């Protein structure tokens, strides 16, 4: 069976960037038996701490997409984050906005593999883990990587987001 086009795009982006997991091996997208729509479900399926899950959240920041990669252990403080990045309105994006800017569905948005690069903030809380897991383009796909690798492959900015 051929992988979903989103999974293929994410794996191609990981490979092109030379992305590594926590052991230094190439990051490979893994398909789980079931969709994991929450950090808790992903952590349970992978047998890791919920804080090791890098949630990919798309926000509408004054009509511009903003990708926030946040630890599954906490929530984004949208008011504080808006003030820190200088936007007047920061809100969770609609499913249509997310798909338009990422080509991926909510629940499966990967940190990369989008049609165009997105401004990205990476939660500094993820630095506490030697390996973290991110979505792979569809709700049942995930891949392992590290905080340093996430910053590098997304050209992301470290940020306190909670």
PDB file of C-alpha atoms in Angstrom:
ATOM      1  CA  UNK A   1       0.000   0.000   0.000  1.00  0.00           C
ATOM      2  CA  UNK A   2       1.319   3.436  -0.949  1.00  0.00           C
ATOM      3  CA  UNK A   3       1.662   5.980   1.885  1.00  0.00           C
ATOM      4  CA  UNK A   4      -0.705   8.939   1.955  1.00  0.00           C
ATOM      5  CA  UNK A   5       0.640  11.876  -0.123  1.00  0.00           C
ATOM      6  CA  UNK A   6       0.965  13.977   3.063  1.00  0.00           C
ATOM      7  CA  UNK A   7       3.071  11.280   4.736  1.00  0.00           C
ATOM      8  CA  UNK A   8       5.225  11.015   1.622  1.00  0.00           C
ATOM      9  CA  UNK A   9       5.698  14.829   1.568  1.00  0.00           C
ATOM     10  CA  UNK A  10       6.710  14.857   5.247  1.00  0.00           C
ATOM     11  CA  UNK A  11       9.137  11.952   4.819  1.00  0.00           C
ATOM     12  CA  UNK A  12      10.617  13.589   1.718  1.00  0.00           C
ATOM     13  CA  UNK A  13      11.107  16.842   3.671  1.00  0.00           C
ATOM     14  CA  UNK A  14      12.679  14.965   6.605  1.00  0.00           C
ATOM     15  CA  UNK A  15      15.034  13.111   4.278  1.00  0.00           C
ATOM     16  CA  UNK A  16      15.967  16.233   2.295  1.00  0.00           C
ATOM     17  CA  UNK A  17      16.784  18.076   5.539  1.00  0.00           C
ATOM     18  CA  UNK A  18      18.761  15.136   6.939  1.00  0.00           C
ATOM     19  CA  UNK A  19      16.565  15.152  10.045  1.00  0.00           C
ATOM     20  CA  UNK A  20      17.702  12.886  12.897  1.00  0.00           C
ATOM     21  CA  UNK A  21      15.948  11.241  15.811  1.00  0.00           C
ATOM     22  CA  UNK A  22      17.159  11.118  19.417  1.00  0.00           C
ATOM     23  CA  UNK A  23      19.661   8.338  18.654  1.00  0.00           C
ATOM     24  CA  UNK A  24      21.190  10.127  15.667  1.00  0.00           C
ATOM     25  CA  UNK A  25      19.481   7.891  13.115  1.00  0.00           C
ATOM     26  CA  UNK A  26      17.425   9.357  10.243  1.00  0.00           C
ATOM     27  CA  UNK A  27      13.904  10.387  11.282  1.00  0.00           C
ATOM     28  CA  UNK A  28      11.325   8.066   9.748  1.00  0.00           C
ATOM     29  CA  UNK A  29       7.571   8.570   9.712  1.00  0.00           C
ATOM     30  CA  UNK A  30       5.791   5.770  11.551  1.00  0.00           C
ATOM     31  CA  UNK A  31       2.153   4.861  10.975  1.00  0.00           C
ATOM     32  CA  UNK A  32       0.275   3.961  14.150  1.00  0.00           C
ATOM     33  CA  UNK A  33      -2.634   1.493  14.104  1.00  0.00           C
ATOM     34  CA  UNK A  34      -5.104   4.251  14.974  1.00  0.00           C
ATOM     35  CA  UNK A  35      -5.357   8.023  14.601  1.00  0.00           C
ATOM     36  CA  UNK A  36      -4.024   9.990  17.576  1.00  0.00           C
ATOM     37  CA  UNK A  37      -5.801  13.331  17.813  1.00  0.00           C
ATOM     38  CA  UNK A  38      -4.411  14.356  21.218  1.00  0.00           C
ATOM     39  CA  UNK A  39      -0.990  14.511  22.830  1.00  0.00           C
ATOM     40  CA  UNK A  40      -2.195  12.095  25.509  1.00  0.00           C
ATOM     41  CA  UNK A  41      -3.304   9.545  22.904  1.00  0.00           C
ATOM     42  CA  UNK A  42      -0.022   9.880  21.002  1.00  0.00           C
ATOM     43  CA  UNK A  43       2.030   9.512  24.193  1.00  0.00           C
ATOM     44  CA  UNK A  44       0.086   6.397  25.151  1.00  0.00           C
ATOM     45  CA  UNK A  45       0.478   4.851  21.683  1.00  0.00           C
ATOM     46  CA  UNK A  46       4.233   5.537  21.712  1.00  0.00           C
ATOM     47  CA  UNK A  47       4.795   4.753  25.414  1.00  0.00           C
ATOM     48  CA  UNK A  48       6.437   8.145  26.048  1.00  0.00           C
ATOM     49  CA  UNK A  49       5.719  11.110  28.321  1.00  0.00           C
ATOM     50  CA  UNK A  50       3.022  13.497  27.113  1.00  0.00           C
ATOM     51  CA  UNK A  51       5.577  16.333  27.281  1.00  0.00           C
ATOM     52  CA  UNK A  52       7.574  14.591  24.528  1.00  0.00           C
ATOM     53  CA  UNK A  53       4.769  15.130  22.042  1.00  0.00           C
ATOM     54  CA  UNK A  54       5.298  18.223  19.894  1.00  0.00           C
ATOM     55  CA  UNK A  55       1.808  19.456  19.093  1.00  0.00           C
ATOM     56  CA  UNK A  56       1.689  21.346  15.783  1.00  0.00           C
ATOM     57  CA  UNK A  57      -0.819  24.123  16.286  1.00  0.00           C
ATOM     58  CA  UNK A  58      -1.705  26.556  13.524  1.00  0.00           C
ATOM     59  CA  UNK A  59      -2.846  29.992  14.592  1.00  0.00           C
ATOM     60  CA  UNK A  60      -4.294  32.866  12.615  1.00  0.00           C
ATOM     61  CA  UNK A  61      -1.979  35.735  13.584  1.00  0.00           C
ATOM     62  CA  UNK A  62      -3.474  38.866  12.057  1.00  0.00           C
ATOM     63  CA  UNK A  63      -4.526  36.782   9.004  1.00  0.00           C
ATOM     64  CA  UNK A  64      -1.084  35.175   8.649  1.00  0.00           C
ATOM     65  CA  UNK A  65      -0.416  31.524   9.544  1.00  0.00           C
ATOM     66  CA  UNK A  66       1.756  30.873  12.592  1.00  0.00           C
ATOM     67  CA  UNK A  67       2.899  27.356  13.476  1.00  0.00           C
ATOM     68  CA  UNK A  68       3.491  26.804  17.181  1.00  0.00           C
ATOM     69  CA  UNK A  69       5.178  23.538  18.135  1.00  0.00           C
ATOM     70  CA  UNK A  70       4.273  23.112  21.770  1.00  0.00           C
ATOM     71  CA  UNK A  71       4.894  20.421  24.342  1.00  0.00           C
ATOM     72  CA  UNK A  72       1.870  18.204  24.843  1.00  0.00           C
ATOM     73  CA  UNK A  73       2.219  18.833  28.581  1.00  0.00           C
ATOM     74  CA  UNK A  74       0.689  22.309  28.457  1.00  0.00           C
ATOM     75  CA  UNK A  75      -1.441  24.828  26.566  1.00  0.00           C
ATOM     76  CA  UNK A  76      -0.445  27.897  24.588  1.00  0.00           C
ATOM     77  CA  UNK A  77      -1.034  31.248  26.322  1.00  0.00           C
ATOM     78  CA  UNK A  78      -2.456  33.020  23.275  1.00  0.00           C
ATOM     79  CA  UNK A  79      -2.675  36.470  24.894  1.00  0.00           C
ATOM     80  CA  UNK A  80       0.909  36.322  26.155  1.00  0.00           C
ATOM     81  CA  UNK A  81       2.186  34.883  22.892  1.00  0.00           C
ATOM     82  CA  UNK A  82       0.383  37.542  20.831  1.00  0.00           C
ATOM     83  CA  UNK A  83       1.978  40.263  22.933  1.00  0.00           C
ATOM     84  CA  UNK A  84       5.435  38.688  22.691  1.00  0.00           C
ATOM     85  CA  UNK A  85       5.361  38.438  18.883  1.00  0.00           C
ATOM     86  CA  UNK A  86       3.608  41.755  18.284  1.00  0.00           C
ATOM     87  CA  UNK A  87       0.311  40.706  16.760  1.00  0.00           C
ATOM     88  CA  UNK A  88      -3.047  42.193  17.651  1.00  0.00           C
ATOM     89  CA  UNK A  89      -5.080  39.018  17.121  1.00  0.00           C
ATOM     90  CA  UNK A  90      -3.947  35.444  17.663  1.00  0.00           C
ATOM     91  CA  UNK A  91      -6.582  32.733  17.446  1.00  0.00           C
ATOM     92  CA  UNK A  92      -6.821  29.047  16.648  1.00  0.00           C
ATOM     93  CA  UNK A  93      -7.167  28.664  12.911  1.00  0.00           C
ATOM     94  CA  UNK A  94     -10.171  27.125  11.221  1.00  0.00           C
ATOM     95  CA  UNK A  95      -9.775  23.709   9.596  1.00  0.00           C
ATOM     96  CA  UNK A  96      -9.956  25.394   6.177  1.00  0.00           C
ATOM     97  CA  UNK A  97      -7.214  27.903   7.097  1.00  0.00           C
ATOM     98  CA  UNK A  98      -5.024  25.049   8.360  1.00  0.00           C
ATOM     99  CA  UNK A  99      -5.465  22.954   5.221  1.00  0.00           C
ATOM    100  CA  UNK A 100      -4.918  25.965   2.940  1.00  0.00           C
ATOM    101  CA  UNK A 101      -1.583  26.815   4.551  1.00  0.00           C
ATOM    102  CA  UNK A 102      -0.273  23.323   5.377  1.00  0.00           C
ATOM    103  CA  UNK A 103      -2.038  20.947   3.000  1.00  0.00           C
ATOM    104  CA  UNK A 104      -2.648  18.794   6.082  1.00  0.00           C
ATOM    105  CA  UNK A 105      -5.654  18.151   8.348  1.00  0.00           C
ATOM    106  CA  UNK A 106      -5.933  19.290  11.948  1.00  0.00           C
ATOM    107  CA  UNK A 107      -4.696  16.416  14.117  1.00  0.00           C
ATOM    108  CA  UNK A 108      -2.020  15.464  11.609  1.00  0.00           C
ATOM    109  CA  UNK A 109      -0.206  18.741  10.916  1.00  0.00           C
ATOM    110  CA  UNK A 110       3.511  18.086  10.697  1.00  0.00           C
ATOM    111  CA  UNK A 111       6.207  20.671  11.442  1.00  0.00           C
ATOM    112  CA  UNK A 112       7.307  20.502   7.789  1.00  0.00           C
ATOM    113  CA  UNK A 113       6.165  19.296   4.371  1.00  0.00           C
ATOM    114  CA  UNK A 114       3.909  22.298   3.769  1.00  0.00           C
ATOM    115  CA  UNK A 115       3.415  24.019   0.395  1.00  0.00           C
ATOM    116  CA  UNK A 116       5.311  27.087   1.701  1.00  0.00           C
ATOM    117  CA  UNK A 117       7.456  27.697   4.792  1.00  0.00           C
ATOM    118  CA  UNK A 118       5.515  28.934   7.816  1.00  0.00           C
ATOM    119  CA  UNK A 119       6.680  31.232  10.577  1.00  0.00           C
ATOM    120  CA  UNK A 120       7.346  28.749  13.375  1.00  0.00           C
ATOM    121  CA  UNK A 121       7.804  29.026  17.127  1.00  0.00           C
ATOM    122  CA  UNK A 122       9.177  26.015  19.015  1.00  0.00           C
ATOM    123  CA  UNK A 123       8.289  25.614  22.701  1.00  0.00           C
ATOM    124  CA  UNK A 124      11.443  25.725  24.836  1.00  0.00           C
ATOM    125  CA  UNK A 125       9.857  23.093  27.142  1.00  0.00           C
ATOM    126  CA  UNK A 126      10.571  20.496  24.421  1.00  0.00           C
ATOM    127  CA  UNK A 127      14.310  20.981  24.999  1.00  0.00           C
ATOM    128  CA  UNK A 128      13.972  18.967  28.222  1.00  0.00           C
ATOM    129  CA  UNK A 129      13.577  15.704  26.282  1.00  0.00           C
ATOM    130  CA  UNK A 130      16.304  13.823  24.383  1.00  0.00           C
ATOM    131  CA  UNK A 131      13.708  12.718  21.824  1.00  0.00           C
ATOM    132  CA  UNK A 132      10.364  14.209  20.865  1.00  0.00           C
ATOM    133  CA  UNK A 133       7.601  13.048  18.560  1.00  0.00           C
ATOM    134  CA  UNK A 134       5.722  15.137  16.001  1.00  0.00           C
ATOM    135  CA  UNK A 135       2.837  14.499  13.634  1.00  0.00           C
ATOM    136  CA  UNK A 136       3.610  13.143  10.189  1.00  0.00           C
ATOM    137  CA  UNK A 137       0.958  14.699   7.928  1.00  0.00           C
ATOM    138  CA  UNK A 138      -2.094  12.619   8.867  1.00  0.00           C
ATOM    139  CA  UNK A 139      -3.575  11.797  12.316  1.00  0.00           C
ATOM    140  CA  UNK A 140      -2.028   8.297  12.543  1.00  0.00           C
ATOM    141  CA  UNK A 141       1.483   9.305  11.403  1.00  0.00           C
ATOM    142  CA  UNK A 142       4.298  10.432  13.730  1.00  0.00           C
ATOM    143  CA  UNK A 143       8.064  10.756  13.620  1.00  0.00           C
ATOM    144  CA  UNK A 144      10.842  11.039  16.209  1.00  0.00           C
ATOM    145  CA  UNK A 145      13.281  13.930  16.312  1.00  0.00           C
ATOM    146  CA  UNK A 146      14.950  16.299  18.762  1.00  0.00           C
ATOM    147  CA  UNK A 147      14.383  19.860  19.876  1.00  0.00           C
ATOM    148  CA  UNK A 148      17.551  21.011  18.103  1.00  0.00           C
ATOM    149  CA  UNK A 149      16.482  19.271  14.905  1.00  0.00           C
ATOM    150  CA  UNK A 150      12.998  20.826  15.064  1.00  0.00           C
ATOM    151  CA  UNK A 151      14.532  24.274  15.332  1.00  0.00           C
ATOM    152  CA  UNK A 152      16.845  23.553  12.426  1.00  0.00           C
ATOM    153  CA  UNK A 153      14.426  21.945   9.961  1.00  0.00           C
ATOM    154  CA  UNK A 154      11.633  24.449  10.570  1.00  0.00           C
ATOM    155  CA  UNK A 155      13.886  27.528  10.848  1.00  0.00           C
ATOM    156  CA  UNK A 156      11.884  27.955  14.037  1.00  0.00           C
ATOM    157  CA  UNK A 157      12.380  30.418  16.845  1.00  0.00           C
ATOM    158  CA  UNK A 158      12.643  29.138  20.432  1.00  0.00           C
ATOM    159  CA  UNK A 159       9.785  30.544  22.501  1.00  0.00           C
ATOM    160  CA  UNK A 160       8.071  30.190  25.853  1.00  0.00           C
ATOM    161  CA  UNK A 161       4.518  29.590  24.721  1.00  0.00           C
ATOM    162  CA  UNK A 162       2.689  28.471  27.877  1.00  0.00           C
TER     163      UNK A 162
END
